[in-house]
Amino acid sequence: MRGGGSAEARAVQGDTLSAQGGAPDLLVLKVGGSLVSDKRADDGIDAAALAGYARQIAALVRARPGRVVFVAGGGAFGHGAVRELRPDDPFTALELTRATFTVKWAWVDALRGAGVAAMPLQVAALAWDRRPAGRVGDADPRTVGAGTGEEVQADRTVLRKVLAAGAVPVLSGDCVLAADGRLRILGSDHVPGLLLGAGFGRVRIVTLTDVAGVLADGPDGTEVVPFVDPDAPDAAHDLVWESASWDTSDAMHGKLRALTSHARRGGECLILRGDPDGTDLTHLLAPLTDWPPTLPHTLITRRTPAGAATYP
Amino acid sequence: MRGGGSAEARAVQGDTLSAQGGAPDLLVLKVGGSLVSDKRADDGIDAAALAGYARQIAALVRARPGRVVFVAGGGAFGHGAVRELRPDDPFTALELTRATFTVKWAWVDALRGAGVAAMPLQVAALAWDRRPAGRVGDADPRTVGAGTGEEVQADRTVLRKVLAAGAVPVLSGDCVLAADGRLRILGSDHVPGLLLGAGFGRVRIVTLTDVAGVLADGPDGTEVVPFVDPDAPDAAHDLVWESASWDTSDAMHGKLRALTSHARRGGECLILRGDPDGTDLTHLLAPLTDWPPTLPHTLITRRTPAGAATYP
């Protein structure tokens, strides 16, 4: 990691450097569940897509060992696990830790097959809702992570050691224990927040999904919003609101809420389209100014880098 | 938990109180894999036995919520996962974290069925081999935990919070990362060591297995060694050495090594026979002086309590 001094000092330094643009010290890469779901497969996972992304991730890890964290989107697996939450059971969200372990393991298998030392880590075992009992909200287990993301705290020693060994921690959405004794859902879009403000330097959070970014002209559109100001995200939300007919899952709203929160905490966040047959993701490790000029993406970060237009 | 002051001070206090005998502040209960293995079942797990033990554990948790930690023995599941370790792969022991997650989940299912709020925690995500890189031994992943048990360190925040919520952390054997970048096996007999020296007060470690304790007269014997001095365990080991023909798995030697190590760190350790149809385990929460006088068991603790004979 960059610089010396305390973890806190490095984190603040990271915030500053992020605003200046530059190569990240740590890349947190999330691949959305929608990209690897296959309803025809027994386990619901598209093994060929998994292998394609694993191959691309392996090239990133070879280029910057110890600087890549992977977050597996839950997609249909995670949603299925929490379809029938029972408010009378404080541990009703627990099924999520089982379902996402299966997803993590599928990724670990694919990554190890591509030559990557990857290790699944159960977020429920290392993170918790830090809010005091009187302030965790009602009994609805879906409330964790819906706010600023700062209400989740974590023990990160093993995470750091896995990175120091040049290996890739494989995380996922999970349930976390709150001070009222209830387990609450921490969605995979919120999980990258565990790497912020923790001394990892400049953290870039990249979400690969099935669209090229926040779209200004609907689901089949081509007009990608290039930049979202995390301190004024309503304009971007309004665009998505208007496209509600294709966004029944609340997926892009949830992503925007999570990524604007991460950006306000110093993360440099990007939404891009994933391609299992892609040949090169190494720009994800480079300063944005060095990216292929025609690559569509939405950038969400605290200050406007040179060249990025604010929409609208 | 008992007493105030720092975690270290409380741990030392715990050591002292343990030697005096008394009720434990924390019960770490391990049920051996041999007690719940069923080769005829698809998943190798005897669901009826699991339910029987879960019923007995539920009574313990109702009596002392927040004071019971459960450790699932790996048995055949864990052994199968590590049958073919490859020294050329630093992460070869990783399969263990998958196999033992399945075992933990089976226990969580059974415990929740018995009304217990139980939560599986991946030991690999919260513990590591604390030895410096030059002192972790050779590349054999089977070396962690074979020594004093003190070479494993852990982040315990979530563990504490699960207990504070009155719930039961469900742990298991696992792999842990060492400073040389290799994953090493931490057997389930060593896992209770994570609760020692960490401010939990008087810790009692109970192993339920398929024999009534350390036997002086062979596998079908009836002469249970009542007490093993953790500072001079050779006499007990010698007995087991002589019975090597029935101990091909090294199981009792491994248990003795782990439990004498825990006892030297202040744990009050007991080996007893488990019974899925048993009606009452609540003596496990009582001072030894209050136990049923005819109940066979082997006690391993630092100082000889009144009434326990040292063997031989």
Coordinates of C-alpha atoms in Angstrom, one line a residue:
Chain A
M1 CA 0.0 0.0 0.0
R2 CA 1.1 3.6 -0.7
G3 CA 2.6 5.9 1.9
G4 CA 3.5 5.4 5.6
G5 CA 1.9 6.5 8.9
S6 CA -1.3 5.3 10.5
A7 CA -4.1 3.5 8.7
E8 CA -6.2 6.5 9.2
A9 CA -3.6 8.9 7.7
R10 CA -3.2 6.6 4.7
A11 CA -6.9 6.5 4.2
V12 CA -7.2 10.3 4.2
Q13 CA -4.2 10.5 1.8
G14 CA -6.1 7.9 -0.4
D15 CA -9.1 10.2 -0.5
T16 CA -7.0 13.1 -1.6
L17 CA -5.1 11.1 -4.3
S18 CA -8.4 9.7 -5.6
A19 CA -9.7 13.1 -6.4
Q20 CA -6.5 13.8 -8.4
G21 CA -7.0 10.8 -10.6
G22 CA -4.4 8.2 -11.0
A23 CA -3.9 4.5 -10.8
P24 CA -5.7 2.8 -7.9
D25 CA -3.9 1.1 -5.0
L26 CA -6.7 -1.4 -4.7
L27 CA -9.2 -2.6 -7.2
V28 CA -12.5 -4.0 -5.9
L29 CA -14.1 -5.7 -8.8
K30 CA -17.7 -6.8 -8.6
V31 CA -19.3 -9.0 -11.3
G32 CA -23.1 -8.9 -11.2
G33 CA -25.0 -12.0 -10.7
S34 CA -27.0 -11.3 -13.8
L35 CA -23.8 -11.8 -15.9
V36 CA -23.3 -15.4 -14.7
S37 CA -26.8 -16.7 -14.1
D38 CA -28.1 -19.6 -16.2
K39 CA -31.5 -20.9 -15.4
R40 CA -30.8 -24.0 -17.4
A41 CA -27.9 -25.1 -15.2
D42 CA -28.6 -27.3 -12.2
D43 CA -27.0 -24.8 -9.8
G44 CA -28.2 -21.7 -11.8
I45 CA -24.6 -20.7 -12.6
D46 CA -23.3 -20.2 -16.2
A47 CA -19.9 -22.1 -15.8
A48 CA -18.6 -20.8 -19.2
A49 CA -19.3 -17.2 -18.3
L50 CA -17.6 -17.7 -15.0
A51 CA -14.5 -19.2 -16.7
G52 CA -14.4 -16.2 -19.1
Y53 CA -14.4 -13.6 -16.4
A54 CA -12.0 -15.7 -14.3
R55 CA -9.5 -15.6 -17.2
Q56 CA -9.8 -11.8 -17.4
I57 CA -9.4 -11.4 -13.7
A58 CA -6.4 -13.7 -13.7
A59 CA -4.6 -11.2 -16.0
L60 CA -5.4 -8.4 -13.6
V61 CA -4.0 -10.3 -10.6
R62 CA -0.8 -11.2 -12.5
A63 CA -0.3 -7.5 -13.2
R64 CA -1.0 -6.4 -9.6
P65 CA -0.9 -9.3 -7.2
G66 CA -2.3 -8.4 -3.8
R67 CA -4.2 -5.4 -5.2
V68 CA -7.4 -7.0 -6.3
V69 CA -10.5 -7.9 -4.2
F70 CA -13.4 -9.8 -5.9
V71 CA -17.0 -9.4 -4.9
A72 CA -19.5 -12.0 -6.3
G73 CA -22.9 -10.6 -7.1
G74 CA -25.7 -12.7 -5.7
G75 CA -28.1 -12.3 -8.5
A76 CA -30.9 -14.9 -8.6
F77 CA -29.2 -17.1 -5.9
G78 CA -29.2 -14.3 -3.3
H79 CA -32.6 -13.1 -4.2
G80 CA -34.0 -16.6 -3.9
A81 CA -32.5 -17.0 -0.4
V82 CA -34.3 -13.9 0.9
R83 CA -37.6 -14.2 -0.9
E84 CA -39.5 -15.3 2.1
L85 CA -38.2 -13.3 5.1
R86 CA -40.1 -13.9 8.4
P87 CA -40.1 -10.9 10.6
D88 CA -40.8 -13.1 13.7
D89 CA -37.4 -14.8 13.3
P90 CA -34.4 -12.5 14.1
F91 CA -32.1 -14.9 12.1
T92 CA -34.4 -15.1 9.1
A93 CA -31.7 -13.6 6.8
L94 CA -29.2 -16.4 7.7
E95 CA -30.1 -18.4 4.6
L96 CA -28.2 -15.7 2.7
T97 CA -24.8 -16.8 4.2
R98 CA -25.4 -20.3 2.9
A99 CA -26.6 -19.2 -0.6
T100 CA -23.7 -16.8 -1.1
F101 CA -21.2 -19.3 0.2
T102 CA -22.2 -21.5 -2.7
V103 CA -21.8 -18.5 -5.2
K104 CA -18.4 -17.6 -3.7
W105 CA -17.2 -21.2 -4.0
A106 CA -18.2 -21.3 -7.7
W107 CA -16.1 -18.2 -8.3
V108 CA -13.2 -19.6 -6.2
D109 CA -13.3 -22.8 -8.3
A110 CA -13.3 -20.8 -11.6
L111 CA -10.5 -18.4 -10.4
R112 CA -8.3 -21.3 -9.2
G113 CA -8.9 -23.0 -12.5
A114 CA -7.5 -19.8 -14.1
G115 CA -4.4 -20.0 -11.9
V116 CA -5.5 -17.4 -9.3
A117 CA -5.0 -18.1 -5.5
A118 CA -8.5 -17.1 -4.4
M119 CA -10.0 -17.5 -1.0
P120 CA -13.7 -17.2 -0.1
L121 CA -14.3 -15.1 3.1
Q122 CA -17.7 -15.1 4.8
V123 CA -18.6 -11.4 5.3
A124 CA -21.0 -12.4 8.2
A125 CA -18.0 -13.7 10.1
L126 CA -16.0 -10.5 9.9
A127 CA -18.5 -7.6 9.6
W128 CA -21.4 -6.3 11.7
D129 CA -23.8 -3.4 11.9
R130 CA -22.1 -0.8 14.1
R131 CA -25.2 1.2 14.9
P132 CA -26.4 1.2 18.6
A133 CA -29.4 -0.9 19.4
G134 CA -31.8 2.1 19.4
R135 CA -30.8 3.2 15.9
V136 CA -30.8 0.1 13.8
G137 CA -34.3 0.8 12.5
D138 CA -37.3 -1.6 12.5
A139 CA -37.3 -5.3 12.4
D140 CA -37.1 -5.5 8.6
P141 CA -33.8 -7.3 7.9
R142 CA -33.5 -5.5 4.5
T143 CA -32.4 -2.2 6.1
V144 CA -28.7 -2.7 6.5
G145 CA -26.6 -0.9 3.9
A146 CA -29.5 1.1 2.6
G147 CA -28.0 4.2 4.2
T148 CA -24.5 5.6 3.9
G149 CA -22.7 2.3 4.1
E150 CA -20.8 3.6 7.1
E151 CA -23.0 1.7 9.5
V152 CA -21.1 -1.5 8.7
Q153 CA -17.8 -2.2 10.4
A154 CA -15.4 -5.1 10.0
D155 CA -12.4 -7.0 11.3
R156 CA -10.1 -6.9 8.3
T157 CA -7.0 -8.8 9.5
V158 CA -7.5 -11.9 7.4
L159 CA -8.5 -9.8 4.4
R160 CA -5.2 -7.9 4.6
K161 CA -3.2 -11.1 5.0
V162 CA -4.8 -12.7 2.0
L163 CA -3.9 -9.6 -0.1
A164 CA -0.4 -9.5 1.4
A165 CA 0.0 -13.1 0.2
G166 CA -0.8 -11.9 -3.3
A167 CA -4.1 -13.8 -3.3
V168 CA -7.6 -12.6 -4.0
P169 CA -10.2 -12.4 -1.3
V170 CA -13.6 -13.5 -2.7
L171 CA -16.4 -11.7 -0.9
S172 CA -20.2 -11.6 -1.5
G173 CA -23.4 -10.1 -0.1
D174 CA -24.3 -11.6 3.2
C175 CA -26.2 -11.1 6.5
V176 CA -24.6 -9.1 9.3
L177 CA -25.5 -9.0 13.0
A178 CA -27.0 -5.8 14.4
A179 CA -27.0 -4.5 18.0
D180 CA -30.7 -5.5 18.4
G181 CA -29.7 -9.2 17.9
R182 CA -31.2 -9.4 14.4
L183 CA -29.4 -10.4 11.2
R184 CA -29.8 -7.9 8.4
I185 CA -29.0 -8.1 4.7
L186 CA -25.8 -6.5 3.4
G187 CA -26.2 -6.5 -0.4
S188 CA -23.2 -7.2 -2.6
D189 CA -23.2 -3.6 -3.9
H190 CA -22.5 -2.4 -0.4
V191 CA -19.7 -4.9 0.3
P192 CA -16.9 -2.9 -1.4
G193 CA -17.5 -0.3 1.4
L194 CA -15.6 -2.6 3.7
L195 CA -12.4 -1.6 1.9
L196 CA -12.9 2.2 2.3
G197 CA -11.4 4.3 5.1
A198 CA -9.2 1.3 6.2
G199 CA -5.8 2.2 5.0
F200 CA -5.9 0.6 1.5
G201 CA -5.0 3.9 -0.3
R202 CA -6.8 4.8 -3.4
V203 CA -9.7 2.4 -3.8
R204 CA -11.3 1.9 -7.2
I205 CA -14.7 0.1 -7.2
V206 CA -15.7 -1.4 -10.5
T207 CA -19.1 -3.0 -11.1
L208 CA -19.4 -5.1 -14.2
T209 CA -23.0 -5.5 -15.2
D210 CA -25.3 -6.1 -18.2
V211 CA -25.6 -2.5 -19.2
A212 CA -22.8 -0.1 -20.1
G213 CA -23.5 2.3 -17.2
V214 CA -26.3 4.5 -16.1
L215 CA -28.4 4.9 -19.3
A216 CA -30.1 8.2 -20.2
D217 CA -32.4 6.6 -22.8
G218 CA -33.7 3.4 -21.4
P219 CA -32.7 -0.2 -21.2
D220 CA -31.8 -0.7 -24.8
G221 CA -30.3 2.8 -25.0
T222 CA -26.9 3.9 -26.0
E223 CA -26.6 7.2 -24.2
V224 CA -24.4 6.4 -21.1
V225 CA -24.3 9.0 -18.4
P226 CA -20.5 9.6 -18.1
F227 CA -20.4 11.1 -14.6
V228 CA -22.6 11.1 -11.5
D229 CA -21.8 13.6 -8.7
P230 CA -22.1 11.6 -5.5
D231 CA -23.2 14.7 -3.6
A232 CA -26.0 15.4 -6.1
P233 CA -27.1 12.0 -7.4
D234 CA -30.8 12.9 -7.8
A235 CA -30.4 13.8 -11.5
A236 CA -29.1 10.3 -12.2
H237 CA -31.8 8.7 -10.0
D238 CA -34.4 10.8 -11.9
L239 CA -33.3 9.3 -15.2
V240 CA -33.7 5.8 -13.7
W241 CA -37.0 6.6 -12.1
E242 CA -38.3 7.5 -15.6
S243 CA -37.3 4.2 -16.9
A244 CA -39.1 2.3 -14.1
S245 CA -40.8 -0.1 -16.5
W246 CA -37.5 -1.8 -17.2
D247 CA -36.1 -1.5 -13.7
T248 CA -38.5 -3.6 -11.7
S249 CA -35.8 -5.0 -9.6
D250 CA -34.6 -1.6 -8.3
A251 CA -31.2 -2.8 -9.4
M252 CA -29.8 0.4 -10.8
H253 CA -31.2 2.5 -8.0
G254 CA -29.6 0.2 -5.5
K255 CA -26.3 0.4 -7.3
L256 CA -26.5 4.2 -7.5
R257 CA -27.3 4.5 -3.8
A258 CA -24.4 2.1 -2.9
L259 CA -21.8 3.6 -5.3
T260 CA -22.6 7.3 -4.4
S261 CA -22.2 6.3 -0.8
H262 CA -18.8 4.7 -1.6
A263 CA -17.8 7.8 -3.6
R264 CA -18.6 10.1 -0.7
R265 CA -16.3 8.0 1.4
G266 CA -13.4 8.4 -1.1
G267 CA -13.9 5.5 -3.5
E268 CA -13.6 6.0 -7.3
C269 CA -16.6 4.1 -8.6
L270 CA -17.3 2.9 -12.1
I271 CA -20.2 1.0 -13.8
L272 CA -19.3 -0.9 -17.0
R273 CA -20.7 -3.6 -19.2
G274 CA -19.1 -7.0 -18.6
D275 CA -18.2 -9.4 -21.4
P276 CA -17.3 -13.0 -20.7
D277 CA -15.4 -13.2 -24.0
G278 CA -13.5 -9.9 -23.4
T279 CA -9.8 -9.9 -24.0
D280 CA -8.5 -7.2 -21.7
L281 CA -9.5 -5.6 -18.4
T282 CA -6.1 -4.2 -17.5
H283 CA -7.3 -0.6 -18.0
L284 CA -9.2 -1.2 -14.7
L285 CA -5.7 -0.8 -13.1
A286 CA -4.8 2.3 -15.0
P287 CA -5.5 6.1 -14.5
L288 CA -8.8 7.0 -16.2
T289 CA -6.9 9.3 -18.5
D290 CA -5.2 6.2 -20.0
W291 CA -8.5 4.3 -20.7
P292 CA -9.6 3.5 -24.2
P293 CA -11.4 6.7 -25.3
T294 CA -14.4 4.9 -26.7
L295 CA -15.2 2.7 -23.8
P296 CA -18.6 3.6 -22.4
H297 CA -18.8 3.8 -18.6
T298 CA -20.4 5.8 -15.7
L299 CA -17.9 7.3 -13.3
I300 CA -19.1 8.2 -9.8
T301 CA -16.4 10.0 -7.7
R302 CA -16.2 13.0 -5.4
R303 CA -14.6 15.5 -7.7
T304 CA -15.0 16.0 -11.4
P305 CA -11.9 14.8 -13.2
A306 CA -10.8 16.7 -16.2
G307 CA -12.6 15.7 -19.3
A308 CA -15.7 14.1 -17.7
A309 CA -19.0 15.9 -18.3
T310 CA -21.5 16.3 -15.6
Y311 CA -24.9 15.0 -16.6
P312 CA -27.4 16.5 -17.2
Chain B
M1 CA -18.7 -12.4 31.5
R2 CA -17.1 -12.3 35.0
G3 CA -15.2 -9.4 36.4
G4 CA -14.0 -6.1 35.0
G5 CA -10.7 -4.7 33.7
S6 CA -8.9 -5.5 30.5
A7 CA -9.4 -8.6 28.5
E8 CA -6.0 -9.8 29.5
A9 CA -6.7 -9.3 33.2
R10 CA -9.9 -11.1 32.9
A11 CA -8.2 -14.0 31.1
V12 CA -5.7 -14.3 33.9
Q13 CA -8.5 -14.2 36.4
G14 CA -10.2 -16.9 34.4
D15 CA -7.1 -19.1 34.7
T16 CA -7.1 -18.8 38.5
L17 CA -10.8 -19.4 38.9
S18 CA -10.6 -22.5 36.7
A19 CA -8.1 -24.1 39.0
Q20 CA -10.4 -23.5 41.9
G21 CA -13.2 -25.4 40.2
G22 CA -16.6 -23.9 39.7
A23 CA -19.2 -23.3 37.0
P24 CA -17.8 -22.2 33.7
D25 CA -18.4 -18.7 32.3
L26 CA -18.3 -20.2 28.8
L27 CA -18.9 -23.7 27.5
V28 CA -17.2 -24.7 24.3
L29 CA -18.9 -27.9 23.2
K30 CA -17.5 -30.1 20.4
V31 CA -19.4 -33.0 19.1
G32 CA -17.1 -35.4 17.2
G33 CA -17.8 -36.2 13.6
S34 CA -17.8 -39.9 14.4
L35 CA -21.0 -39.4 16.4
V36 CA -23.0 -38.0 13.5
S37 CA -21.5 -39.8 10.5
D38 CA -23.8 -42.1 8.4
K39 CA -22.3 -43.6 5.4
R40 CA -25.7 -44.6 4.1
A41 CA -27.0 -41.0 4.0
D42 CA -26.4 -39.0 0.8
D43 CA -24.5 -36.3 2.5
G44 CA -22.9 -38.7 5.0
I45 CA -24.7 -37.0 7.9
D46 CA -27.0 -38.9 10.4
A47 CA -29.8 -36.4 10.6
A48 CA -31.5 -38.2 13.5
A49 CA -28.3 -38.1 15.6
L50 CA -27.9 -34.4 14.7
A51 CA -31.4 -33.7 15.9
G52 CA -30.9 -35.6 19.1
Y53 CA -27.8 -33.6 20.0
A54 CA -29.4 -30.4 18.9
R55 CA -32.3 -31.1 21.4
Q56 CA -29.8 -31.5 24.2
I57 CA -27.8 -28.4 23.2
A58 CA -31.0 -26.3 23.1
A59 CA -31.6 -27.1 26.8
L60 CA -28.1 -25.9 27.6
V61 CA -28.6 -22.6 25.7
R62 CA -32.0 -22.0 27.3
A63 CA -30.2 -22.4 30.7
R64 CA -27.2 -20.1 29.8
P65 CA -27.9 -18.1 26.7
G66 CA -24.8 -16.4 25.3
R67 CA -22.5 -18.8 27.2
V68 CA -22.3 -21.7 24.7
V69 CA -20.1 -22.0 21.6
F70 CA -20.5 -25.0 19.4
V71 CA -17.7 -26.7 17.4
A72 CA -18.7 -29.3 14.8
G73 CA -16.2 -32.1 14.3
G74 CA -15.3 -32.7 10.7
G75 CA -15.1 -36.5 10.9
A76 CA -15.3 -38.2 7.6
F77 CA -16.3 -35.0 5.8
G78 CA -13.2 -33.1 6.8
H79 CA -10.9 -36.1 6.3
G80 CA -12.2 -36.6 2.8
A81 CA -11.5 -33.0 2.0
V82 CA -7.8 -33.2 2.8
R83 CA -7.1 -36.8 1.6
E84 CA -5.1 -35.6 -1.4
L85 CA -3.1 -32.6 -0.4
R86 CA -0.7 -31.3 -3.1
P87 CA 2.4 -29.7 -1.7
D88 CA 2.9 -27.7 -4.9
D89 CA -0.3 -25.7 -4.3
P90 CA -0.1 -23.3 -1.3
F91 CA -4.0 -23.2 -1.2
T92 CA -4.4 -27.0 -1.3
A93 CA -6.1 -27.1 2.1
L94 CA -8.9 -24.7 0.8
E95 CA -11.3 -27.5 0.1
L96 CA -11.6 -27.9 3.9
T97 CA -13.3 -24.5 4.2
R98 CA -16.0 -25.7 1.8
A99 CA -16.4 -29.2 3.3
T100 CA -16.7 -27.8 6.9
F101 CA -19.1 -25.1 5.8
T102 CA -21.5 -27.9 4.7
V103 CA -21.1 -29.6 8.1
K104 CA -21.6 -26.4 10.0
W105 CA -24.7 -25.7 8.0
A106 CA -26.2 -29.1 8.8
W107 CA -25.7 -28.3 12.5
V108 CA -27.2 -24.8 12.1
D109 CA -30.2 -26.4 10.5
A110 CA -30.6 -28.9 13.3
L111 CA -30.0 -26.3 16.0
R112 CA -32.5 -23.9 14.5
G113 CA -35.0 -26.7 14.2
A114 CA -34.5 -27.2 18.0
G115 CA -35.2 -23.5 18.6
V116 CA -31.6 -22.3 18.9
A117 CA -30.4 -19.1 17.2
A118 CA -27.3 -20.5 15.7
M119 CA -24.9 -18.9 13.3
P120 CA -22.1 -20.5 11.3
L121 CA -18.8 -18.6 11.3
Q122 CA -16.0 -19.5 8.9
V123 CA -12.9 -19.8 11.0
A124 CA -10.7 -19.2 7.9
A125 CA -12.3 -15.7 7.7
L126 CA -11.4 -14.7 11.3
A127 CA -8.3 -16.7 12.3
W128 CA -4.7 -16.9 11.1
D129 CA -1.4 -18.6 11.9
R130 CA 0.4 -15.9 13.9
R131 CA 4.0 -17.3 13.5
P132 CA 6.5 -15.3 11.5
A133 CA 7.3 -16.6 8.0
G134 CA 10.6 -18.1 9.0
R135 CA 8.9 -20.2 11.8
V136 CA 5.8 -21.7 10.3
G137 CA 7.6 -25.0 9.5
D138 CA 7.8 -26.8 6.2
A139 CA 5.3 -26.8 3.3
D140 CA 3.1 -29.5 4.9
P141 CA -0.3 -27.9 5.4
R142 CA -1.0 -30.3 8.3
T143 CA 1.3 -28.5 10.7
V144 CA -0.9 -25.7 12.1
G145 CA -2.3 -26.4 15.5
A146 CA 0.0 -29.4 16.1
G147 CA 2.0 -27.4 18.6
T148 CA 0.8 -25.4 21.5
G149 CA -2.3 -24.0 19.9
E150 CA -1.0 -20.5 20.7
E151 CA 0.2 -20.0 17.1
V152 CA -3.3 -19.3 16.0
Q153 CA -4.7 -15.8 16.5
A154 CA -8.2 -14.5 15.7
D155 CA -10.4 -11.4 15.3
R156 CA -13.3 -12.3 17.7
T157 CA -15.6 -9.3 17.4
V158 CA -18.4 -11.1 15.6
L159 CA -18.0 -14.1 17.8
R160 CA -18.5 -11.9 20.9
K161 CA -21.5 -10.1 19.3
V162 CA -23.2 -13.4 18.5
L163 CA -22.8 -14.5 22.1
A164 CA -24.0 -11.1 23.4
A165 CA -27.1 -11.6 21.3
G166 CA -27.7 -14.9 23.2
A167 CA -27.0 -16.9 20.1
V168 CA -24.7 -19.8 19.4
P169 CA -21.6 -19.4 17.2
V170 CA -21.1 -22.6 15.2
L171 CA -17.4 -23.2 14.4
S172 CA -15.5 -26.0 12.8
G173 CA -12.1 -27.1 11.8
D174 CA -10.9 -25.1 8.8
C175 CA -7.8 -23.9 7.0
V176 CA -5.9 -20.8 8.2
L177 CA -3.5 -18.5 6.3
A178 CA 0.2 -18.6 7.5
A179 CA 2.8 -15.9 7.0
D180 CA 4.5 -17.9 4.2
G181 CA 1.3 -17.5 2.1
R182 CA 0.2 -21.1 2.5
L183 CA -3.1 -22.3 4.0
R184 CA -2.7 -24.8 6.8
I185 CA -5.2 -27.1 8.5
L186 CA -6.6 -26.2 11.8
G187 CA -8.3 -29.3 13.1
S188 CA -11.6 -29.0 15.0
D189 CA -9.9 -30.2 18.3
H190 CA -7.7 -27.1 18.2
V191 CA -10.6 -24.6 17.4
P192 CA -11.7 -24.2 21.1
G193 CA -8.3 -22.6 21.7
L194 CA -9.7 -19.5 19.9
L195 CA -11.8 -18.9 23.1
L196 CA -8.9 -19.0 25.5
G197 CA -6.9 -16.0 26.8
A198 CA -9.5 -13.7 25.2
G199 CA -11.5 -12.4 28.2
F200 CA -14.2 -15.0 28.2
G201 CA -13.6 -15.9 31.9
R202 CA -13.6 -19.6 32.9
V203 CA -13.7 -21.6 29.7
R204 CA -14.8 -25.2 29.9
I205 CA -14.0 -27.3 26.7
V206 CA -16.1 -30.5 26.4
T207 CA -15.5 -33.0 23.7
L208 CA -18.3 -35.5 23.1
T209 CA -17.0 -38.6 21.4
D210 CA -17.7 -42.3 20.9
V211 CA -15.7 -43.4 23.9
A212 CA -16.2 -42.4 27.6
G213 CA -12.8 -40.8 27.9
V214 CA -9.1 -41.9 27.6
L215 CA -9.4 -45.6 28.1
A216 CA -6.7 -47.6 30.1
D217 CA -7.8 -51.0 28.7
G218 CA -8.4 -50.6 25.0
P219 CA -11.2 -49.6 22.7
D220 CA -13.9 -51.8 24.3
G221 CA -12.6 -51.2 27.8
T222 CA -14.3 -49.7 30.8
E223 CA -11.4 -48.3 32.7
V224 CA -11.6 -44.5 32.0
V225 CA -8.6 -42.4 33.0
P226 CA -10.2 -39.9 35.3
F227 CA -7.5 -37.2 35.1
V228 CA -4.7 -36.2 32.8
D229 CA -2.1 -33.7 34.0
P230 CA -1.5 -31.3 31.0
D231 CA 2.0 -30.7 32.1
A232 CA 2.8 -34.4 32.1
P233 CA 0.6 -36.0 29.5
D234 CA 3.0 -38.7 28.5
A235 CA 1.5 -41.3 30.8
A236 CA -1.9 -40.9 29.1
H237 CA -0.2 -40.9 25.7
D238 CA 1.7 -44.1 26.6
L239 CA -1.6 -45.8 27.3
V240 CA -2.9 -44.8 23.9
W241 CA 0.3 -45.7 22.2
E242 CA -0.1 -49.3 23.6
S243 CA -3.5 -49.5 22.1
A244 CA -2.2 -48.4 18.7
S245 CA -4.0 -51.2 16.9
W246 CA -7.4 -49.6 17.5
D247 CA -6.3 -46.1 17.1
T248 CA -5.2 -46.0 13.5
S249 CA -6.7 -42.6 13.0
D250 CA -4.5 -41.0 15.6
A251 CA -7.7 -39.6 16.9
M252 CA -7.2 -39.9 20.7
H253 CA -3.5 -38.7 20.4
G254 CA -4.6 -35.7 18.5
K255 CA -7.4 -34.9 21.1
L256 CA -4.9 -35.3 23.9
R257 CA -2.4 -33.0 22.3
A258 CA -5.0 -30.4 21.6
L259 CA -6.7 -30.6 25.0
T260 CA -3.5 -30.6 27.1
S261 CA -2.5 -27.5 25.1
H262 CA -5.9 -25.9 25.9
A263 CA -5.5 -26.9 29.6
R264 CA -2.0 -25.3 29.8
R265 CA -3.7 -22.1 28.6
G266 CA -6.3 -22.2 31.3
G267 CA -9.1 -24.2 29.8
E268 CA -10.9 -26.9 31.8
C269 CA -11.1 -29.8 29.4
L270 CA -13.3 -32.9 29.5
I271 CA -13.8 -35.9 27.2
L272 CA -17.1 -37.8 27.5
R273 CA -19.2 -40.2 25.5
G274 CA -22.0 -38.6 23.6
D275 CA -25.5 -40.1 23.3
P276 CA -28.0 -38.8 20.7
D277 CA -30.8 -40.1 22.9
G278 CA -29.4 -38.6 26.1
T279 CA -31.9 -36.6 28.2
D280 CA -29.7 -34.1 30.1
L281 CA -26.4 -32.4 29.5
T282 CA -27.0 -29.5 32.0
H283 CA -24.2 -30.8 34.3
L284 CA -21.9 -29.5 31.6
L285 CA -22.7 -26.0 33.0
A286 CA -22.2 -27.0 36.7
P287 CA -19.1 -27.2 38.9
L288 CA -17.5 -30.7 38.5
T289 CA -18.3 -31.3 42.2
D290 CA -22.0 -31.3 41.3
W291 CA -21.7 -33.8 38.5
P292 CA -23.5 -37.2 38.6
P293 CA -20.9 -39.3 40.6
T294 CA -21.1 -42.3 38.3
L295 CA -20.6 -40.4 35.0
P296 CA -17.4 -41.6 33.4
H297 CA -15.1 -38.9 31.9
T298 CA -11.5 -37.8 31.6
L299 CA -10.7 -34.4 33.0
I300 CA -7.7 -32.5 31.7
T301 CA -6.9 -29.3 33.6
R302 CA -3.9 -27.5 35.1
R303 CA -4.3 -28.3 38.7
T304 CA -5.7 -31.4 40.3
P305 CA -9.2 -30.7 41.7
A306 CA -10.1 -32.3 45.0
G307 CA -11.2 -35.9 44.5
A308 CA -9.7 -36.6 41.1
A309 CA -7.1 -39.3 41.0
T310 CA -4.0 -38.9 38.8
Y311 CA -3.5 -41.8 36.5
P312 CA -1.4 -43.9 36.6

